[in-house]
């Protein structure tokens, strides 16, 4: 897998906030931004997969059991919106 270059033009306030967030995690701004994009992309793909599974099985969000009802099981929709 190769790499490509993405150049962004952002204002100074946003860059400073990114620096602060990255610093708290001991990361460079570049690594922080890439990690955030990867996480967001995963969340979107996961949500789409859950939606497709619900369509296939004919379920809806309301028909899923709450996460606390079954010990050790987690609602696949928890935290994804």
mmCIF file of N, CA and C in Angstrom:
data_model
loop_
_atom_site.group_PDB
_atom_site.id
_atom_site.type_symbol
_atom_site.label_atom_id
_atom_site.label_comp_id
_atom_site.label_asym_id
_atom_site.label_seq_id
_atom_site.Cartn_x
_atom_site.Cartn_y
_atom_site.Cartn_z
ATOM 1 N N UNK A 1 0.853 -1.173 0.000
ATOM 2 C CA UNK A 1 0.000 0.000 0.000
ATOM 3 C C UNK A 1 0.895 1.231 0.000
ATOM 4 N N UNK A 2 0.672 2.120 -0.931
ATOM 5 C CA UNK A 2 1.456 3.338 -1.033
ATOM 6 C C UNK A 2 0.835 4.464 -0.231
ATOM 7 N N UNK A 3 1.507 5.566 -0.232
ATOM 8 C CA UNK A 3 0.984 6.742 0.454
ATOM 9 C C UNK A 3 0.886 7.882 -0.541
ATOM 10 N N UNK A 4 0.020 8.813 -0.238
ATOM 11 C CA UNK A 4 -0.151 10.020 -1.030
ATOM 12 C C UNK A 4 -0.065 11.219 -0.102
ATOM 13 N N UNK A 5 0.021 12.383 -0.673
ATOM 14 C CA UNK A 5 0.109 13.615 0.097
ATOM 15 C C UNK A 5 -1.210 14.367 -0.026
ATOM 16 N N UNK A 6 -1.710 14.849 1.100
ATOM 17 C CA UNK A 6 -2.905 15.679 1.139
ATOM 18 C C UNK A 6 -2.509 16.972 1.822
ATOM 19 N N UNK A 7 -2.704 18.067 1.142
ATOM 20 C CA UNK A 7 -2.350 19.370 1.685
ATOM 21 C C UNK A 7 -3.631 20.103 2.065
ATOM 22 N N UNK A 8 -3.662 20.662 3.262
ATOM 23 C CA UNK A 8 -4.844 21.381 3.740
ATOM 24 C C UNK A 8 -4.487 22.816 4.083
ATOM 25 N N UNK A 9 -5.420 23.696 3.852
ATOM 26 C CA UNK A 9 -5.268 25.084 4.273
ATOM 27 C C UNK A 9 -6.327 25.302 5.358
ATOM 28 N N UNK A 10 -5.875 25.548 6.592
ATOM 29 C CA UNK A 10 -6.801 25.754 7.705
ATOM 30 C C UNK A 10 -6.399 27.015 8.454
ATOM 31 N N UNK A 11 -7.354 27.578 9.181
ATOM 32 C CA UNK A 11 -7.036 28.817 9.884
ATOM 33 C C UNK A 11 -6.212 28.526 11.144
ATOM 34 N N UNK A 12 -5.593 29.544 11.662
ATOM 35 C CA UNK A 12 -4.680 29.417 12.790
ATOM 36 C C UNK A 12 -5.321 28.885 14.057
ATOM 37 N N UNK A 13 -6.572 29.296 14.323
ATOM 38 C CA UNK A 13 -7.256 28.821 15.532
ATOM 39 C C UNK A 13 -7.479 27.317 15.480
ATOM 40 N N UNK A 14 -7.927 26.823 14.333
ATOM 41 C CA UNK A 14 -8.158 25.387 14.194
ATOM 42 C C UNK A 14 -6.850 24.620 14.332
ATOM 43 N N UNK A 15 -5.792 25.106 13.706
ATOM 44 C CA UNK A 15 -4.497 24.438 13.803
ATOM 45 C C UNK A 15 -4.031 24.389 15.251
ATOM 46 N N UNK A 16 -4.213 25.460 15.988
ATOM 47 C CA UNK A 16 -3.800 25.484 17.396
ATOM 48 C C UNK A 16 -4.602 24.467 18.211
ATOM 49 N N UNK A 17 -5.918 24.373 17.950
ATOM 50 C CA UNK A 17 -6.732 23.370 18.661
ATOM 51 C C UNK A 17 -6.273 21.961 18.319
ATOM 52 N N UNK A 18 -5.957 21.732 17.039
ATOM 53 C CA UNK A 18 -5.452 20.417 16.640
ATOM 54 C C UNK A 18 -4.133 20.098 17.336
ATOM 55 N N UNK A 19 -3.265 21.107 17.430
ATOM 56 C CA UNK A 19 -1.989 20.911 18.138
ATOM 57 C C UNK A 19 -2.214 20.533 19.597
ATOM 58 N N UNK A 20 -3.173 21.202 20.238
ATOM 59 C CA UNK A 20 -3.468 20.906 21.646
ATOM 60 C C UNK A 20 -4.009 19.487 21.817
ATOM 61 N N UNK A 21 -4.956 19.110 20.965
ATOM 62 C CA UNK A 21 -5.517 17.757 21.046
ATOM 63 C C UNK A 21 -4.446 16.706 20.794
ATOM 64 N N UNK A 22 -3.622 16.932 19.785
ATOM 65 C CA UNK A 22 -2.556 15.987 19.453
ATOM 66 C C UNK A 22 -1.543 15.898 20.584
ATOM 67 N N UNK A 23 -1.183 17.037 21.148
ATOM 68 C CA UNK A 23 -0.208 17.079 22.239
ATOM 69 C C UNK A 23 -0.679 16.280 23.449
ATOM 70 N N UNK A 24 -1.962 16.397 23.776
ATOM 71 C CA UNK A 24 -2.519 15.646 24.919
ATOM 72 C C UNK A 24 -2.361 14.147 24.723
ATOM 73 N N UNK A 25 -2.309 13.709 23.477
ATOM 74 C CA UNK A 25 -2.199 12.285 23.169
ATOM 75 C C UNK A 25 -0.772 11.882 22.789
ATOM 76 N N UNK A 26 0.144 12.840 22.870
ATOM 77 C CA UNK A 26 1.528 12.550 22.528
ATOM 78 C C UNK A 26 1.714 12.246 21.054
ATOM 79 N N UNK A 27 0.948 12.918 20.205
ATOM 80 C CA UNK A 27 0.975 12.660 18.770
ATOM 81 C C UNK A 27 1.334 13.922 18.009
ATOM 82 N N UNK A 28 1.747 13.739 16.763
ATOM 83 C CA UNK A 28 1.917 14.887 15.879
ATOM 84 C C UNK A 28 0.532 15.288 15.370
ATOM 85 N N UNK A 29 0.407 16.509 14.869
ATOM 86 C CA UNK A 29 -0.864 16.960 14.304
ATOM 87 C C UNK A 29 -1.248 16.060 13.133
ATOM 88 N N UNK A 30 -0.289 15.729 12.295
ATOM 89 C CA UNK A 30 -0.556 14.869 11.144
ATOM 90 C C UNK A 30 -1.122 13.526 11.595
ATOM 91 N N UNK A 31 -0.484 12.878 12.564
ATOM 92 C CA UNK A 31 -0.971 11.583 13.045
ATOM 93 C C UNK A 31 -2.354 11.706 13.678
ATOM 94 N N UNK A 32 -2.578 12.785 14.434
ATOM 95 C CA UNK A 32 -3.873 13.003 15.067
ATOM 96 C C UNK A 32 -4.988 13.139 14.022
ATOM 97 N N UNK A 33 -4.738 13.940 12.982
ATOM 98 C CA UNK A 33 -5.749 14.160 11.943
ATOM 99 C C UNK A 33 -6.018 12.856 11.189
ATOM 100 N N UNK A 34 -4.971 12.129 10.827
ATOM 101 C CA UNK A 34 -5.150 10.874 10.101
ATOM 102 C C UNK A 34 -5.929 9.876 10.959
ATOM 103 N N UNK A 35 -5.574 9.760 12.220
ATOM 104 C CA UNK A 35 -6.268 8.835 13.119
ATOM 105 C C UNK A 35 -7.747 9.213 13.253
ATOM 106 N N UNK A 36 -8.029 10.502 13.344
ATOM 107 C CA UNK A 36 -9.411 10.966 13.442
ATOM 108 C C UNK A 36 -10.186 10.622 12.180
ATOM 109 N N UNK A 37 -9.579 10.827 11.012
ATOM 110 C CA UNK A 37 -10.241 10.493 9.752
ATOM 111 C C UNK A 37 -10.499 8.989 9.632
ATOM 112 N N UNK A 38 -9.537 8.186 10.038
ATOM 113 C CA UNK A 38 -9.700 6.735 9.978
ATOM 114 C C UNK A 38 -10.845 6.304 10.893
ATOM 115 N N UNK A 39 -10.880 6.849 12.103
ATOM 116 C CA UNK A 39 -11.941 6.502 13.057
ATOM 117 C C UNK A 39 -13.312 6.907 12.512
ATOM 118 N N UNK A 40 -13.420 8.095 11.942
ATOM 119 C CA UNK A 40 -14.684 8.563 11.390
ATOM 120 C C UNK A 40 -15.124 7.685 10.217
ATOM 121 N N UNK A 41 -14.181 7.317 9.364
ATOM 122 C CA UNK A 41 -14.486 6.448 8.225
ATOM 123 C C UNK A 41 -14.966 5.095 8.718
ATOM 124 N N UNK A 42 -14.317 4.536 9.754
ATOM 125 C CA UNK A 42 -14.740 3.253 10.301
ATOM 126 C C UNK A 42 -16.154 3.351 10.861
ATOM 127 N N UNK A 43 -16.447 4.419 11.619
ATOM 128 C CA UNK A 43 -17.780 4.600 12.193
ATOM 129 C C UNK A 43 -18.847 4.624 11.106
ATOM 130 N N UNK A 44 -18.582 5.322 10.008
ATOM 131 C CA UNK A 44 -19.549 5.397 8.907
ATOM 132 C C UNK A 44 -19.743 4.026 8.256
ATOM 133 N N UNK A 45 -18.652 3.301 8.020
ATOM 134 C CA UNK A 45 -18.759 1.980 7.397
ATOM 135 C C UNK A 45 -19.457 0.996 8.332
ATOM 136 N N UNK A 46 -19.175 1.077 9.637
ATOM 137 C CA UNK A 46 -19.808 0.191 10.609
ATOM 138 C C UNK A 46 -21.310 0.452 10.666
ATOM 139 N N UNK A 47 -21.699 1.730 10.692
ATOM 140 C CA UNK A 47 -23.116 2.085 10.720
ATOM 141 C C UNK A 47 -23.814 1.559 9.473
ATOM 142 N N UNK A 48 -23.189 1.714 8.312
ATOM 143 C CA UNK A 48 -23.782 1.217 7.067
ATOM 144 C C UNK A 48 -23.943 -0.302 7.121
ATOM 145 N N UNK A 49 -22.964 -1.004 7.677
ATOM 146 C CA UNK A 49 -23.054 -2.459 7.787
ATOM 147 C C UNK A 49 -24.193 -2.867 8.730
ATOM 148 N N UNK A 50 -24.338 -2.160 9.844
ATOM 149 C CA UNK A 50 -25.433 -2.448 10.774
ATOM 150 C C UNK A 50 -26.771 -2.196 10.100
ATOM 151 N N UNK A 51 -26.885 -1.084 9.368
ATOM 152 C CA UNK A 51 -28.130 -0.774 8.651
ATOM 153 C C UNK A 51 -28.477 -1.874 7.652
ATOM 154 N N UNK A 52 -27.481 -2.337 6.894
ATOM 155 C CA UNK A 52 -27.713 -3.397 5.916
ATOM 156 C C UNK A 52 -28.127 -4.696 6.606
ATOM 157 N N UNK A 53 -27.513 -5.010 7.729
ATOM 158 C CA UNK A 53 -27.872 -6.218 8.478
ATOM 159 C C UNK A 53 -29.310 -6.126 8.966
ATOM 160 N N UNK A 54 -29.691 -4.953 9.472
ATOM 161 C CA UNK A 54 -31.065 -4.766 9.942
ATOM 162 C C UNK A 54 -32.060 -4.918 8.789
ATOM 163 N N UNK A 55 -31.710 -4.391 7.617
ATOM 164 C CA UNK A 55 -32.589 -4.540 6.447
ATOM 165 C C UNK A 55 -32.730 -6.016 6.067
ATOM 166 N N UNK A 56 -31.606 -6.719 6.068
ATOM 167 C CA UNK A 56 -31.602 -8.129 5.672
ATOM 168 C C UNK A 56 -32.474 -8.966 6.601
ATOM 169 N N UNK A 57 -32.360 -8.730 7.909
ATOM 170 C CA UNK A 57 -33.114 -9.513 8.878
ATOM 171 C C UNK A 57 -34.477 -8.898 9.196
ATOM 172 N N UNK A 58 -34.781 -7.750 8.609
ATOM 173 C CA UNK A 58 -36.079 -7.130 8.808
ATOM 174 C C UNK A 58 -36.232 -6.466 10.160
ATOM 175 N N UNK A 59 -35.145 -6.231 10.859
ATOM 176 C CA UNK A 59 -35.200 -5.602 12.177
ATOM 177 C C UNK A 59 -35.148 -4.096 12.068
ATOM 178 N N UNK A 60 -35.460 -3.445 13.144
ATOM 179 C CA UNK A 60 -35.336 -1.998 13.236
ATOM 180 C C UNK A 60 -34.558 -1.671 14.492
ATOM 181 N N UNK A 61 -34.163 -0.444 14.602
ATOM 182 C CA UNK A 61 -33.407 -0.018 15.783
ATOM 183 C C UNK A 61 -34.205 -0.280 17.056
ATOM 184 N N UNK A 62 -35.522 -0.067 17.001
ATOM 185 C CA UNK A 62 -36.363 -0.250 18.182
ATOM 186 C C UNK A 62 -36.446 -1.704 18.598
ATOM 187 N N UNK A 63 -36.268 -2.630 17.669
ATOM 188 C CA UNK A 63 -36.407 -4.034 18.001
ATOM 189 C C UNK A 63 -35.146 -4.613 18.632
ATOM 190 N N UNK A 64 -34.041 -3.874 18.617
ATOM 191 C CA UNK A 64 -32.814 -4.359 19.228
ATOM 192 C C UNK A 64 -32.924 -4.256 20.737
ATOM 193 N N UNK A 65 -32.454 -5.260 21.453
ATOM 194 C CA UNK A 65 -32.527 -5.201 22.908
ATOM 195 C C UNK A 65 -31.567 -4.151 23.448
ATOM 196 N N UNK A 66 -31.909 -3.512 24.564
ATOM 197 C CA UNK A 66 -30.984 -2.559 25.182
ATOM 198 C C UNK A 66 -29.706 -3.281 25.577
ATOM 199 N N UNK A 67 -28.598 -2.569 25.599
ATOM 200 C CA UNK A 67 -27.296 -3.174 25.893
ATOM 201 C C UNK A 67 -27.272 -3.837 27.270
ATOM 202 N N UNK A 68 -28.016 -3.311 28.235
ATOM 203 C CA UNK A 68 -27.964 -3.816 29.603
ATOM 204 C C UNK A 68 -28.824 -5.062 29.812
ATOM 205 N N UNK A 69 -29.710 -5.411 28.859
ATOM 206 C CA UNK A 69 -30.626 -6.529 29.068
ATOM 207 C C UNK A 69 -29.955 -7.894 28.991
ATOM 208 N N UNK A 70 -28.894 -8.020 28.252
ATOM 209 C CA UNK A 70 -28.235 -9.305 28.087
ATOM 210 C C UNK A 70 -26.784 -9.179 28.532
ATOM 211 N N UNK A 71 -26.472 -9.806 29.647
ATOM 212 C CA UNK A 71 -25.119 -9.712 30.209
ATOM 213 C C UNK A 71 -24.083 -10.121 29.175
ATOM 214 N N UNK A 72 -23.080 -9.277 28.991
ATOM 215 C CA UNK A 72 -21.986 -9.573 28.080
ATOM 216 C C UNK A 72 -22.264 -9.225 26.635
ATOM 217 N N UNK A 73 -23.490 -8.858 26.299
ATOM 218 C CA UNK A 73 -23.804 -8.487 24.922
ATOM 219 C C UNK A 73 -23.963 -6.982 24.842
ATOM 220 N N UNK A 74 -23.543 -6.434 23.725
ATOM 221 C CA UNK A 74 -23.611 -4.993 23.521
ATOM 222 C C UNK A 74 -24.455 -4.701 22.296
ATOM 223 N N UNK A 75 -25.287 -3.699 22.390
ATOM 224 C CA UNK A 75 -26.092 -3.267 21.267
ATOM 225 C C UNK A 75 -25.152 -2.733 20.189
ATOM 226 N N UNK A 76 -25.199 -3.275 18.946
ATOM 227 C CA UNK A 76 -24.267 -2.828 17.913
ATOM 228 C C UNK A 76 -24.476 -1.368 17.525
ATOM 229 N N UNK A 77 -25.580 -0.763 17.897
ATOM 230 C CA UNK A 77 -25.860 0.627 17.590
ATOM 231 C C UNK A 77 -25.356 1.575 18.670
ATOM 232 N N UNK A 78 -24.894 1.063 19.789
ATOM 233 C CA UNK A 78 -24.507 1.901 20.921
ATOM 234 C C UNK A 78 -23.456 2.924 20.497
ATOM 235 N N UNK A 79 -23.759 4.185 20.635
ATOM 236 C CA UNK A 79 -22.810 5.249 20.358
ATOM 237 C C UNK A 79 -22.635 5.615 18.896
ATOM 238 N N UNK A 80 -23.370 4.988 17.990
ATOM 239 C CA UNK A 80 -23.215 5.275 16.567
ATOM 240 C C UNK A 80 -24.462 6.005 16.093
ATOM 241 N N UNK A 81 -24.281 7.208 15.612
ATOM 242 C CA UNK A 81 -25.411 8.003 15.090
ATOM 243 C C UNK A 81 -24.978 8.717 13.858
#
